[in-house]
XYZ file of C-alpha atoms in Angstrom:
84
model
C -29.321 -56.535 27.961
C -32.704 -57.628 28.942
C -35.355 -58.480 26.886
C -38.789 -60.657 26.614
C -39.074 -64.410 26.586
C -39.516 -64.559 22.606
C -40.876 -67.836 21.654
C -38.644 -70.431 20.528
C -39.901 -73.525 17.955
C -40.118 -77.308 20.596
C -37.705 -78.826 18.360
C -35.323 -76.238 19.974
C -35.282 -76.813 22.712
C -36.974 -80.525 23.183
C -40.520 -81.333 24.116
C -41.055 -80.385 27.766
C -39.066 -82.707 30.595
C -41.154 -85.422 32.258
C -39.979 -84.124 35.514
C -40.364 -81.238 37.659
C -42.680 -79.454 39.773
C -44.883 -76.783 38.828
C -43.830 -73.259 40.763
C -47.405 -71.232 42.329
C -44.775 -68.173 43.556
C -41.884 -66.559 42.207
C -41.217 -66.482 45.618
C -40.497 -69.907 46.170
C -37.413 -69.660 43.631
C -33.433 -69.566 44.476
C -30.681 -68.278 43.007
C -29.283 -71.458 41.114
C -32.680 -73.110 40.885
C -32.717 -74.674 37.310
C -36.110 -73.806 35.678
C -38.038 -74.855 32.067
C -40.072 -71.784 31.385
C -43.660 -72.709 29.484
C -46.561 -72.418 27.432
C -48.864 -75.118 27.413
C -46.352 -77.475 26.079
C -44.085 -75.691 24.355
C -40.550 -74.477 26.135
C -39.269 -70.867 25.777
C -36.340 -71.335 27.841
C -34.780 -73.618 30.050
C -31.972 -72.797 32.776
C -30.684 -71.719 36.214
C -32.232 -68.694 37.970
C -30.001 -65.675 38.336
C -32.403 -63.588 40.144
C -36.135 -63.427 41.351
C -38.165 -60.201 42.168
C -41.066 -61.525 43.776
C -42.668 -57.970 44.197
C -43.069 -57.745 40.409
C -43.442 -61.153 39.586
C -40.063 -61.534 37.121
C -37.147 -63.843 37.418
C -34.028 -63.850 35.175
C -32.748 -66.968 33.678
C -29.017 -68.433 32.489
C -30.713 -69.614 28.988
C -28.234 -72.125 26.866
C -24.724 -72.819 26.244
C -23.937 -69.051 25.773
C -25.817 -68.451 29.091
C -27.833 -65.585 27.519
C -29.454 -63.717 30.397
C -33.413 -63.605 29.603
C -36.396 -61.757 31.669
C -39.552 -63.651 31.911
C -42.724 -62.429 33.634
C -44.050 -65.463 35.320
C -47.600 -64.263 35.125
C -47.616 -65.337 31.463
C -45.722 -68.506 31.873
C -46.009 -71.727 33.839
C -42.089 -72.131 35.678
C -40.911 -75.602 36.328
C -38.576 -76.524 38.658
C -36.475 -79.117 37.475
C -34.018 -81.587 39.361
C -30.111 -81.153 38.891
């Protein structure tokens, strides 16, 4: 089931990583890329990309243990690659 990035507390999930880089394009994304999804500096969701539709701007993310499948709309977000 799909459904919204809902925002989640920083003590959740940890204060955003030190590293990464800062995505422009959905576009640039892989299958497999691990992401930390963002707002200002709080983190909605961090995990690996299970799909990207560039066309509409919207990726899919593995989010957690219980790899819960989450839609975010990257217009509204910053995305942040993050090493392996």
């Amino acid at each position: 089931m799909l459904r919204p990035v809902q925002p989640r507390s920083a003590a959740a999930l940890g204060r955003p990583s030190g590293t990464g880089v800062q995505i422009r394009a959905v576009s640039d994304l892989r299958v497999g890329d691990v992401v930390e999804i963002r707002t200002w500096d709080t983190v909605h969701c961090r995990g690996e990309v299970d799909a990207v539709c560039p066309r509409l701007g919207v990726l899919w993310v593995l989010d957690g243990r219980l790899r819960d499948r989450m839609m975010v709309e990257a217009s509204g977000h910053t995305v942040w690659r993050l090493p392996r």
